[in-house]
Amino acid sequence: MCIRDSSFSSTKKTTFSDVFSKKIVSLAKKDKRIVAITAAMPHGTGLDCFARTFPERFFDVGIAEANAVGLAAGLAKKGLIPVVAIYSTFLQRAYDQIIHDVALQNLKVIFIIDRAGFVGEDGPTHHGIFDISYLRAIPNLVCLAPKDKEELEDMLEFALKIKNPVGIRFPKEEAYFLGKREKIEFAKAQILEEGEDLCIVALGSLVKEALRVRASLEKEGIRAGIINARFIKPLDESMLRKLANKFNIIVTLEEGVLEGGFGSAVLEFYEKENLLGKIKVKRIGIKSEFPTFAKREELIKLYRLDGNSIFEDLVRLLKKELLWQR
Protein backbone atom coordinates (compact mmCIF):
# COMPACT_ATOMS: atom_id res chain seq x y z
CA MET A 1 0.00 0.00 0.00
CA CYS A 2 1.23 3.49 -0.81
CA ILE A 3 1.11 5.87 2.15
CA ARG A 4 0.64 9.34 0.72
CA ASP A 5 2.63 11.26 3.35
CA SER A 6 4.05 10.99 6.84
CA SER A 7 1.06 12.74 8.38
CA PHE A 8 -1.29 9.95 7.22
CA SER A 9 -3.24 8.25 9.99
CA SER A 10 -6.25 6.00 10.28
CA THR A 11 -8.29 8.99 11.51
CA LYS A 12 -7.59 11.07 8.39
CA LYS A 13 -10.73 11.69 6.39
CA THR A 14 -10.71 10.13 2.93
CA THR A 15 -11.22 12.73 0.21
CA PHE A 16 -12.20 12.32 -3.42
CA SER A 17 -8.55 13.02 -4.27
CA ASP A 18 -7.58 10.06 -2.07
CA VAL A 19 -10.07 7.83 -3.86
CA PHE A 20 -8.62 8.85 -7.21
CA SER A 21 -5.08 8.33 -5.91
CA LYS A 22 -5.71 4.76 -4.84
CA LYS A 23 -7.76 3.83 -7.91
CA ILE A 24 -5.33 5.15 -10.51
CA VAL A 25 -2.45 3.20 -8.94
CA SER A 26 -4.60 0.06 -9.03
CA LEU A 27 -5.50 0.62 -12.69
CA ALA A 28 -1.89 1.40 -13.65
CA LYS A 29 -0.74 -1.92 -12.20
CA LYS A 30 -3.02 -3.65 -14.72
CA ASP A 31 -2.34 -1.38 -17.71
CA LYS A 32 1.24 -0.33 -18.42
CA ARG A 33 0.06 2.27 -20.95
CA ILE A 34 -1.18 4.53 -18.14
CA VAL A 35 1.10 7.47 -17.34
CA ALA A 36 0.36 10.37 -15.00
CA ILE A 37 1.07 14.07 -15.45
CA THR A 38 0.58 17.07 -13.18
CA ALA A 39 1.72 20.69 -12.94
CA ALA A 40 3.37 21.13 -9.53
CA MET A 41 0.40 19.47 -7.78
CA PRO A 42 1.53 15.89 -7.06
CA HIS A 43 0.36 15.85 -3.45
CA GLY A 44 -2.82 17.89 -3.83
CA THR A 45 -4.07 15.71 -6.68
CA GLY A 46 -2.95 12.45 -5.07
CA LEU A 47 -0.41 11.64 -7.78
CA ASP A 48 2.46 11.54 -5.28
CA CYS A 49 1.45 7.95 -4.56
CA PHE A 50 1.54 7.14 -8.27
CA ALA A 51 4.94 8.81 -8.55
CA ARG A 52 6.43 6.64 -5.82
CA THR A 53 4.93 3.47 -7.30
CA PHE A 54 5.74 4.20 -10.95
CA PRO A 55 8.48 6.87 -11.01
CA GLU A 56 9.31 6.17 -14.65
CA ARG A 57 5.65 6.76 -15.66
CA PHE A 58 5.13 10.03 -13.77
CA PHE A 59 5.79 13.56 -15.04
CA ASP A 60 5.61 16.80 -13.05
CA VAL A 61 6.17 19.70 -15.45
CA GLY A 62 6.12 22.39 -12.75
CA ILE A 63 3.80 25.38 -12.88
CA ALA A 64 3.15 24.97 -16.59
CA GLU A 65 -0.30 23.57 -17.23
CA ALA A 66 -0.12 24.18 -20.98
CA ASN A 67 3.04 22.09 -21.14
CA ALA A 68 1.35 19.33 -19.14
CA VAL A 69 -1.49 19.03 -21.65
CA GLY A 70 0.84 19.37 -24.63
CA LEU A 71 2.98 16.55 -23.24
CA ALA A 72 -0.14 14.44 -22.69
CA ALA A 73 -1.14 14.91 -26.33
CA GLY A 74 2.27 13.73 -27.53
CA LEU A 75 2.24 10.67 -25.28
CA ALA A 76 -1.32 9.80 -26.36
CA LYS A 77 -0.24 10.05 -29.98
CA LYS A 78 2.34 7.35 -29.23
CA GLY A 79 -0.27 5.00 -27.77
CA LEU A 80 0.05 5.74 -24.07
CA ILE A 81 -2.90 6.76 -21.88
CA PRO A 82 -2.02 10.02 -20.11
CA VAL A 83 -3.94 10.92 -16.96
CA VAL A 84 -3.57 14.66 -16.35
CA ALA A 85 -4.51 15.73 -12.82
CA ILE A 86 -4.86 19.49 -12.38
CA TYR A 87 -7.07 21.68 -10.21
CA SER A 88 -10.12 23.04 -12.05
CA THR A 89 -9.05 26.66 -11.68
CA PHE A 90 -5.58 26.01 -13.14
CA LEU A 91 -6.72 23.82 -16.02
CA GLN A 92 -8.00 27.07 -17.53
CA ARG A 93 -4.37 27.94 -18.34
CA ALA A 94 -4.23 25.03 -20.81
CA TYR A 95 -7.43 25.80 -22.70
CA ASP A 96 -5.69 26.20 -26.06
CA GLN A 97 -3.87 22.87 -25.67
CA ILE A 98 -7.07 21.06 -24.63
CA ILE A 99 -8.75 22.24 -27.83
CA HIS A 100 -5.96 22.13 -30.42
CA ASP A 101 -3.61 19.44 -29.13
CA VAL A 102 -6.07 16.97 -27.60
CA ALA A 103 -9.71 17.43 -28.67
CA LEU A 104 -9.08 18.40 -32.29
CA GLN A 105 -7.17 15.13 -32.78
CA ASN A 106 -9.59 13.23 -30.51
CA LEU A 107 -6.68 11.88 -28.48
CA LYS A 108 -7.25 9.62 -25.50
CA VAL A 109 -6.28 11.87 -22.60
CA ILE A 110 -8.03 11.66 -19.23
CA PHE A 111 -8.33 14.97 -17.39
CA ILE A 112 -8.78 14.68 -13.62
CA ILE A 113 -10.36 17.98 -12.63
CA ASP A 114 -9.72 18.24 -8.90
CA ARG A 115 -11.10 21.00 -6.65
CA ALA A 116 -14.17 21.45 -8.88
CA GLY A 117 -16.68 23.79 -7.26
CA PHE A 118 -16.04 25.70 -4.04
CA VAL A 119 -12.58 25.10 -2.60
CA GLY A 120 -12.79 27.06 0.64
CA GLU A 121 -10.22 29.17 2.40
CA ASP A 122 -7.92 29.42 -0.67
CA GLY A 123 -10.44 31.89 -2.02
CA PRO A 124 -11.26 33.40 -5.42
CA THR A 125 -8.10 32.21 -7.18
CA HIS A 126 -8.80 28.55 -6.38
CA HIS A 127 -12.56 28.07 -6.63
CA GLY A 128 -13.21 25.70 -9.55
CA ILE A 129 -16.53 27.06 -10.72
CA PHE A 130 -15.92 27.66 -14.44
CA ASP A 131 -14.83 24.26 -15.79
CA ILE A 132 -18.30 23.07 -16.81
CA SER A 133 -18.78 26.19 -18.92
CA TYR A 134 -15.32 26.28 -20.47
CA LEU A 135 -15.14 22.57 -21.30
CA ARG A 136 -18.61 21.61 -22.51
CA ALA A 137 -18.31 23.57 -25.76
CA ILE A 138 -15.30 21.52 -26.92
CA PRO A 139 -16.05 18.84 -29.54
CA ASN A 140 -15.02 15.21 -28.85
CA LEU A 141 -14.48 15.88 -25.14
CA VAL A 142 -16.62 13.77 -22.79
CA CYS A 143 -17.25 15.35 -19.37
CA LEU A 144 -18.53 13.59 -16.25
CA ALA A 145 -19.12 14.26 -12.55
CA PRO A 146 -19.51 11.43 -10.00
CA LYS A 147 -22.18 11.49 -7.32
CA ASP A 148 -19.95 9.65 -4.81
CA LYS A 149 -16.65 7.85 -4.36
CA GLU A 150 -17.69 4.54 -5.93
CA GLU A 151 -18.94 6.35 -8.99
CA LEU A 152 -15.61 8.14 -9.30
CA GLU A 153 -13.88 4.76 -9.42
CA ASP A 154 -16.37 3.53 -12.01
CA MET A 155 -15.87 6.65 -14.14
CA LEU A 156 -12.12 6.13 -14.17
CA GLU A 157 -12.62 2.60 -15.47
CA PHE A 158 -15.14 3.90 -18.02
CA ALA A 159 -12.70 6.58 -19.22
CA LEU A 160 -10.12 3.91 -20.01
CA LYS A 161 -12.57 2.03 -22.24
CA ILE A 162 -13.68 4.79 -24.62
CA LYS A 163 -11.65 6.45 -27.37
CA ASN A 164 -12.52 10.06 -26.58
CA PRO A 165 -10.67 12.47 -24.32
CA VAL A 166 -12.47 12.54 -20.97
CA GLY A 167 -12.76 15.06 -18.15
CA ILE A 168 -13.89 13.96 -14.67
CA ARG A 169 -14.63 16.73 -12.15
CA PHE A 170 -14.95 16.24 -8.39
CA PRO A 171 -14.91 18.49 -5.31
CA LYS A 172 -12.42 19.13 -2.53
CA GLU A 173 -14.52 17.22 -0.06
CA GLU A 174 -14.63 14.16 2.14
CA ALA A 175 -15.62 11.16 0.02
CA TYR A 176 -18.94 9.43 0.69
CA PHE A 177 -21.19 6.71 -0.74
CA LEU A 178 -24.83 7.40 -1.62
CA GLY A 179 -25.77 3.88 -2.70
CA LYS A 180 -27.33 2.56 -5.92
CA ARG A 181 -24.08 1.75 -7.68
CA GLU A 182 -24.79 1.07 -11.35
CA LYS A 183 -22.60 0.53 -14.40
CA ILE A 184 -21.57 3.66 -16.29
CA GLU A 185 -22.94 3.66 -19.84
CA PHE A 186 -22.04 6.27 -22.44
CA ALA A 187 -24.26 9.37 -22.18
CA LYS A 188 -26.67 7.70 -19.75
CA ALA A 189 -27.98 9.35 -16.60
CA GLN A 190 -29.14 7.38 -13.56
CA ILE A 191 -32.62 7.39 -12.04
CA LEU A 192 -32.24 7.52 -8.26
CA GLU A 193 -35.84 8.21 -7.27
CA GLU A 194 -39.12 8.23 -9.17
CA GLY A 195 -41.47 11.18 -8.75
CA GLU A 196 -44.69 12.79 -9.91
CA ASP A 197 -44.72 16.54 -9.21
CA LEU A 198 -41.31 17.74 -10.40
CA CYS A 199 -37.92 16.32 -11.26
CA ILE A 200 -34.48 17.37 -9.99
CA VAL A 201 -31.57 16.64 -12.33
CA ALA A 202 -28.47 16.97 -10.16
CA LEU A 203 -24.82 16.91 -11.10
CA GLY A 204 -21.96 15.45 -9.09
CA SER A 205 -21.56 16.97 -5.64
CA LEU A 206 -25.14 18.25 -5.52
CA VAL A 207 -26.79 14.85 -5.91
CA LYS A 208 -26.66 14.35 -2.15
CA GLU A 209 -28.34 17.74 -1.65
CA ALA A 210 -31.03 16.76 -4.15
CA LEU A 211 -31.80 13.67 -2.07
CA ARG A 212 -32.13 15.83 1.03
CA VAL A 213 -34.49 18.16 -0.82
CA ARG A 214 -36.60 15.21 -1.89
CA ALA A 215 -36.95 14.03 1.69
CA SER A 216 -38.12 17.51 2.78
CA LEU A 217 -40.58 17.81 -0.11
CA GLU A 218 -41.97 14.35 0.59
CA LYS A 219 -42.90 15.45 4.12
CA GLU A 220 -45.06 18.10 2.47
CA GLY A 221 -46.73 15.67 0.11
CA ILE A 222 -44.64 16.61 -2.94
CA ARG A 223 -42.99 13.72 -4.80
CA ALA A 224 -39.82 14.74 -6.60
CA GLY A 225 -37.97 12.53 -9.03
CA ILE A 226 -34.16 12.56 -8.68
CA ILE A 227 -31.81 12.05 -11.61
CA ASN A 228 -28.07 11.66 -11.22
CA ALA A 229 -26.91 13.33 -14.44
CA ARG A 230 -23.44 11.72 -14.50
CA PHE A 231 -22.69 13.20 -17.93
CA ILE A 232 -22.20 16.91 -18.51
CA LYS A 233 -21.38 16.23 -22.14
CA PRO A 234 -22.94 14.51 -23.97
CA LEU A 235 -26.29 14.84 -22.26
CA ASP A 236 -28.64 11.91 -21.88
CA GLU A 237 -31.07 13.27 -24.46
CA SER A 238 -33.36 10.26 -24.31
CA MET A 239 -33.78 10.73 -20.57
CA LEU A 240 -34.45 14.46 -20.96
CA ARG A 241 -37.20 13.75 -23.50
CA LYS A 242 -38.84 11.30 -21.10
CA LEU A 243 -38.69 13.83 -18.28
CA ALA A 244 -40.36 16.46 -20.46
CA ASN A 245 -43.21 14.03 -21.18
CA LYS A 246 -43.72 13.29 -17.49
CA PHE A 247 -43.01 16.53 -15.58
CA ASN A 248 -44.01 20.17 -15.96
CA ILE A 249 -41.12 21.42 -13.82
CA ILE A 250 -37.51 20.30 -14.16
CA VAL A 251 -34.83 21.62 -11.80
CA THR A 252 -31.11 21.43 -12.51
CA LEU A 253 -28.47 21.57 -9.75
CA GLU A 254 -24.76 22.20 -10.30
CA GLU A 255 -21.79 23.43 -8.29
CA GLY A 256 -20.60 25.74 -11.05
CA VAL A 257 -21.51 29.06 -12.65
CA LEU A 258 -24.93 29.12 -14.26
CA GLU A 259 -23.79 30.94 -17.40
CA GLY A 260 -22.92 28.27 -19.93
CA GLY A 261 -23.19 25.56 -17.30
CA PHE A 262 -25.00 22.24 -17.03
CA GLY A 263 -28.42 23.84 -16.61
CA SER A 264 -27.77 25.92 -19.70
CA ALA A 265 -27.00 22.74 -21.62
CA VAL A 266 -30.35 21.30 -20.55
CA LEU A 267 -32.13 24.52 -21.56
CA GLU A 268 -30.39 24.48 -24.93
CA PHE A 269 -31.51 20.92 -25.53
CA TYR A 270 -35.14 21.67 -24.70
CA GLU A 271 -35.03 24.78 -26.90
CA LYS A 272 -33.69 22.67 -29.79
CA GLU A 273 -36.51 20.16 -29.23
CA ASN A 274 -39.12 22.97 -29.06
CA LEU A 275 -40.17 21.83 -25.59
CA LEU A 276 -39.70 25.03 -23.54
CA GLY A 277 -43.33 26.01 -24.04
CA LYS A 278 -44.39 22.73 -22.46
CA ILE A 279 -42.11 22.67 -19.41
CA LYS A 280 -40.48 25.07 -16.99
CA VAL A 281 -36.75 24.66 -16.29
CA LYS A 282 -35.37 26.08 -13.04
CA ARG A 283 -31.55 26.30 -12.94
CA ILE A 284 -29.81 26.38 -9.57
CA GLY A 285 -26.09 27.02 -9.38
CA ILE A 286 -23.56 29.77 -8.73
CA LYS A 287 -24.09 33.32 -9.94
CA SER A 288 -21.38 34.90 -12.07
CA GLU A 289 -18.91 36.35 -9.60
CA PHE A 290 -15.70 35.41 -7.80
CA PRO A 291 -16.73 33.78 -4.49
CA THR A 292 -15.00 34.95 -1.34
CA PHE A 293 -12.85 33.20 1.26
CA ALA A 294 -14.84 30.80 3.46
CA LYS A 295 -15.12 27.13 4.34
CA ARG A 296 -16.67 25.07 1.57
CA GLU A 297 -19.76 24.21 3.62
CA GLU A 298 -20.24 27.91 4.40
CA LEU A 299 -20.08 28.83 0.73
CA ILE A 300 -22.57 26.10 -0.15
CA LYS A 301 -25.02 27.74 2.27
CA LEU A 302 -24.11 31.30 1.23
CA TYR A 303 -24.94 30.50 -2.38
CA ARG A 304 -28.06 28.57 -1.36
CA LEU A 305 -26.89 25.22 -2.71
CA ASP A 306 -27.55 23.30 0.52
CA GLY A 307 -30.61 21.10 0.86
CA ASN A 308 -32.54 23.49 3.13
CA SER A 309 -32.04 26.51 0.87
CA ILE A 310 -32.93 24.59 -2.28
CA PHE A 311 -36.06 23.28 -0.55
CA GLU A 312 -37.11 26.83 0.36
CA ASP A 313 -36.53 28.07 -3.17
CA LEU A 314 -38.51 25.20 -4.66
CA VAL A 315 -41.40 25.83 -2.27
CA ARG A 316 -41.57 29.40 -3.59
CA LEU A 317 -41.50 28.09 -7.16
CA LEU A 318 -44.23 25.56 -6.48
CA LYS A 319 -46.45 28.19 -4.89
CA LYS A 320 -45.95 30.42 -7.91
CA GLU A 321 -46.88 27.54 -10.23
CA LEU A 322 -49.95 26.76 -8.07
CA LEU A 323 -48.65 23.29 -7.28
CA TRP A 324 -48.30 24.02 -3.57
CA GLN A 325 -51.66 23.45 -1.92
CA ARG A 326 -50.64 23.75 1.76
XYZ file of C-alpha atoms in Angstrom:
326
model
C 0.000 0.000 0.000
C 1.234 3.487 -0.814
C 1.113 5.873 2.153
C 0.644 9.342 0.717
C 2.630 11.257 3.345
C 4.049 10.991 6.840
C 1.055 12.741 8.378
C -1.286 9.947 7.224
C -3.241 8.255 9.992
C -6.253 5.998 10.281
C -8.291 8.991 11.507
C -7.590 11.067 8.392
C -10.728 11.692 6.386
C -10.710 10.128 2.934
C -11.223 12.735 0.209
C -12.197 12.321 -3.425
C -8.551 13.015 -4.268
C -7.575 10.055 -2.071
C -10.074 7.830 -3.860
C -8.622 8.848 -7.215
C -5.075 8.332 -5.911
C -5.711 4.759 -4.840
C -7.757 3.825 -7.910
C -5.329 5.151 -10.515
C -2.450 3.196 -8.943
C -4.599 0.062 -9.030
C -5.499 0.625 -12.686
C -1.893 1.398 -13.648
C -0.740 -1.924 -12.201
C -3.018 -3.647 -14.717
C -2.344 -1.382 -17.712
C 1.240 -0.328 -18.422
C 0.058 2.268 -20.947
C -1.183 4.533 -18.144
C 1.098 7.469 -17.339
C 0.363 10.374 -14.998
C 1.069 14.073 -15.445
C 0.581 17.068 -13.179
C 1.720 20.691 -12.944
C 3.365 21.131 -9.527
C 0.402 19.472 -7.785
C 1.530 15.887 -7.062
C 0.364 15.848 -3.448
C -2.825 17.888 -3.828
C -4.071 15.709 -6.679
C -2.952 12.448 -5.073
C -0.406 11.635 -7.778
C 2.456 11.544 -5.278
C 1.451 7.952 -4.561
C 1.537 7.135 -8.274
C 4.944 8.812 -8.552
C 6.429 6.636 -5.822
C 4.926 3.472 -7.295
C 5.737 4.205 -10.949
C 8.476 6.869 -11.014
C 9.308 6.169 -14.655
C 5.652 6.755 -15.663
C 5.134 10.032 -13.766
C 5.788 13.562 -15.042
C 5.615 16.801 -13.050
C 6.169 19.698 -15.446
C 6.119 22.388 -12.754
C 3.805 25.381 -12.875
C 3.149 24.966 -16.592
C -0.305 23.569 -17.234
C -0.122 24.178 -20.978
C 3.042 22.090 -21.136
C 1.347 19.326 -19.137
C -1.486 19.030 -21.654
C 0.838 19.368 -24.630
C 2.982 16.550 -23.241
C -0.139 14.442 -22.688
C -1.145 14.908 -26.335
C 2.266 13.734 -27.529
C 2.240 10.665 -25.279
C -1.319 9.804 -26.358
C -0.237 10.050 -29.981
C 2.343 7.353 -29.234
C -0.271 4.996 -27.775
C 0.046 5.736 -24.069
C -2.900 6.764 -21.875
C -2.019 10.024 -20.107
C -3.936 10.919 -16.956
C -3.573 14.658 -16.353
C -4.510 15.726 -12.821
C -4.859 19.489 -12.380
C -7.073 21.676 -10.209
C -10.117 23.038 -12.053
C -9.052 26.657 -11.684
C -5.580 26.010 -13.138
C -6.720 23.821 -16.019
C -7.997 27.073 -17.531
C -4.374 27.937 -18.339
C -4.230 25.026 -20.812
C -7.433 25.801 -22.700
C -5.691 26.197 -26.056
C -3.870 22.865 -25.670
C -7.067 21.064 -24.632
C -8.750 22.235 -27.830
C -5.963 22.127 -30.416
C -3.607 19.442 -29.132
C -6.072 16.975 -27.602
C -9.712 17.427 -28.668
C -9.080 18.398 -32.288
C -7.169 15.133 -32.776
C -9.594 13.230 -30.515
C -6.680 11.880 -28.482
C -7.253 9.621 -25.503
C -6.277 11.870 -22.598
C -8.028 11.661 -19.231
C -8.330 14.972 -17.386
C -8.782 14.677 -13.624
C -10.357 17.977 -12.629
C -9.715 18.238 -8.900
C -11.104 20.999 -6.651
C -14.169 21.450 -8.876
C -16.677 23.790 -7.257
C -16.040 25.702 -4.036
C -12.579 25.103 -2.601
C -12.791 27.057 0.643
C -10.218 29.172 2.399
C -7.918 29.421 -0.666
C -10.438 31.885 -2.024
C -11.258 33.397 -5.422
C -8.096 32.213 -7.184
C -8.802 28.552 -6.376
C -12.564 28.065 -6.635
C -13.206 25.699 -9.550
C -16.531 27.060 -10.722
C -15.918 27.659 -14.441
C -14.827 24.263 -15.793
C -18.300 23.067 -16.811
C -18.783 26.191 -18.921
C -15.324 26.280 -20.467
C -15.145 22.565 -21.305
C -18.609 21.613 -22.510
C -18.306 23.565 -25.762
C -15.296 21.523 -26.917
C -16.053 18.838 -29.545
C -15.023 15.211 -28.851
C -14.477 15.878 -25.136
C -16.622 13.768 -22.793
C -17.248 15.346 -19.369
C -18.534 13.594 -16.248
C -19.116 14.258 -12.553
C -19.509 11.431 -10.001
C -22.176 11.493 -7.324
C -19.953 9.651 -4.808
C -16.647 7.853 -4.358
C -17.690 4.543 -5.927
C -18.944 6.347 -8.992
C -15.606 8.144 -9.298
C -13.884 4.760 -9.421
C -16.368 3.530 -12.011
C -15.875 6.649 -14.141
C -12.117 6.129 -14.165
C -12.624 2.601 -15.473
C -15.143 3.897 -18.023
C -12.704 6.576 -19.225
C -10.125 3.910 -20.012
C -12.573 2.035 -22.239
C -13.679 4.786 -24.619
C -11.653 6.450 -27.373
C -12.520 10.065 -26.577
C -10.669 12.469 -24.324
C -12.466 12.544 -20.967
C -12.757 15.065 -18.146
C -13.890 13.964 -14.672
C -14.626 16.725 -12.148
C -14.954 16.240 -8.388
C -14.909 18.485 -5.312
C -12.423 19.129 -2.530
C -14.523 17.223 -0.055
C -14.626 14.159 2.143
C -15.615 11.164 0.023
C -18.942 9.426 0.688
C -21.187 6.706 -0.745
C -24.828 7.396 -1.622
C -25.769 3.883 -2.704
C -27.330 2.561 -5.923
C -24.077 1.753 -7.679
C -24.787 1.068 -11.346
C -22.599 0.534 -14.402
C -21.569 3.663 -16.287
C -22.941 3.660 -19.836
C -22.041 6.267 -22.440
C -24.260 9.375 -22.184
C -26.667 7.702 -19.745
C -27.985 9.353 -16.604
C -29.144 7.381 -13.564
C -32.625 7.386 -12.039
C -32.237 7.516 -8.261
C -35.844 8.214 -7.272
C -39.121 8.225 -9.175
C -41.468 11.184 -8.754
C -44.691 12.790 -9.912
C -44.724 16.536 -9.206
C -41.311 17.740 -10.396
C -37.917 16.319 -11.262
C -34.484 17.367 -9.988
C -31.572 16.640 -12.329
C -28.474 16.966 -10.164
C -24.824 16.905 -11.105
C -21.961 15.448 -9.085
C -21.558 16.968 -5.635
C -25.144 18.246 -5.519
C -26.789 14.853 -5.911
C -26.664 14.349 -2.153
C -28.338 17.740 -1.653
C -31.032 16.759 -4.149
C -31.795 13.667 -2.073
C -32.133 15.833 1.032
C -34.490 18.163 -0.820
C -36.599 15.212 -1.892
C -36.953 14.033 1.691
C -38.117 17.509 2.780
C -40.581 17.807 -0.110
C -41.967 14.348 0.588
C -42.903 15.445 4.123
C -45.058 18.102 2.474
C -46.732 15.675 0.106
C -44.638 16.606 -2.938
C -42.990 13.722 -4.799
C -39.819 14.744 -6.602
C -37.966 12.535 -9.027
C -34.165 12.558 -8.682
C -31.813 12.054 -11.614
C -28.068 11.658 -11.219
C -26.910 13.332 -14.438
C -23.442 11.723 -14.497
C -22.693 13.201 -17.927
C -22.200 16.913 -18.509
C -21.377 16.233 -22.142
C -22.935 14.510 -23.969
C -26.289 14.839 -22.262
C -28.641 11.906 -21.877
C -31.074 13.272 -24.459
C -33.360 10.263 -24.312
C -33.781 10.732 -20.567
C -34.449 14.456 -20.959
C -37.202 13.752 -23.495
C -38.837 11.300 -21.103
C -38.689 13.834 -18.283
C -40.364 16.462 -20.464
C -43.209 14.027 -21.177
C -43.721 13.290 -17.490
C -43.011 16.531 -15.584
C -44.014 20.174 -15.960
C -41.120 21.421 -13.816
C -37.508 20.299 -14.165
C -34.832 21.625 -11.796
C -31.107 21.431 -12.509
C -28.472 21.568 -9.748
C -24.759 22.200 -10.304
C -21.787 23.427 -8.289
C -20.601 25.738 -11.051
C -21.513 29.057 -12.648
C -24.934 29.121 -14.256
C -23.788 30.945 -17.399
C -22.916 28.268 -19.929
C -23.192 25.555 -17.298
C -24.997 22.236 -17.030
C -28.423 23.837 -16.605
C -27.768 25.921 -19.698
C -26.996 22.738 -21.617
C -30.354 21.301 -20.546
C -32.125 24.515 -21.560
C -30.395 24.484 -24.930
C -31.505 20.916 -25.530
C -35.143 21.673 -24.696
C -35.034 24.775 -26.905
C -33.691 22.674 -29.785
C -36.510 20.161 -29.230
C -39.124 22.971 -29.058
C -40.175 21.834 -25.586
C -39.701 25.030 -23.544
C -43.331 26.009 -24.036
C -44.388 22.730 -22.464
C -42.113 22.672 -19.412
C -40.480 25.072 -16.987
C -36.746 24.657 -16.288
C -35.367 26.080 -13.044
C -31.553 26.297 -12.936
C -29.806 26.375 -9.568
C -26.091 27.024 -9.379
C -23.556 29.773 -8.734
C -24.091 33.324 -9.943
C -21.380 34.904 -12.070
C -18.912 36.350 -9.597
C -15.699 35.412 -7.804
C -16.725 33.777 -4.492
C -15.003 34.955 -1.341
C -12.854 33.196 1.265
C -14.838 30.798 3.459
C -15.120 27.133 4.338
C -16.666 25.072 1.569
C -19.761 24.207 3.619
C -20.241 27.912 4.405
C -20.079 28.832 0.731
C -22.568 26.096 -0.151
C -25.023 27.736 2.272
C -24.113 31.297 1.233
C -24.936 30.498 -2.384
C -28.064 28.567 -1.361
C -26.886 25.220 -2.707
C -27.554 23.302 0.520
C -30.612 21.101 0.861
C -32.541 23.487 3.129
C -32.044 26.505 0.875
C -32.932 24.591 -2.279
C -36.062 23.283 -0.546
C -37.106 26.834 0.363
C -36.530 28.075 -3.174
C -38.512 25.198 -4.663
C -41.402 25.826 -2.274
C -41.575 29.395 -3.587
C -41.498 28.091 -7.158
C -44.229 25.557 -6.482
C -46.445 28.188 -4.889
C -45.953 30.419 -7.914
C -46.877 27.545 -10.227
C -49.945 26.756 -8.073
C -48.650 23.289 -7.280
C -48.303 24.021 -3.568
C -51.656 23.452 -1.918
C -50.641 23.752 1.759
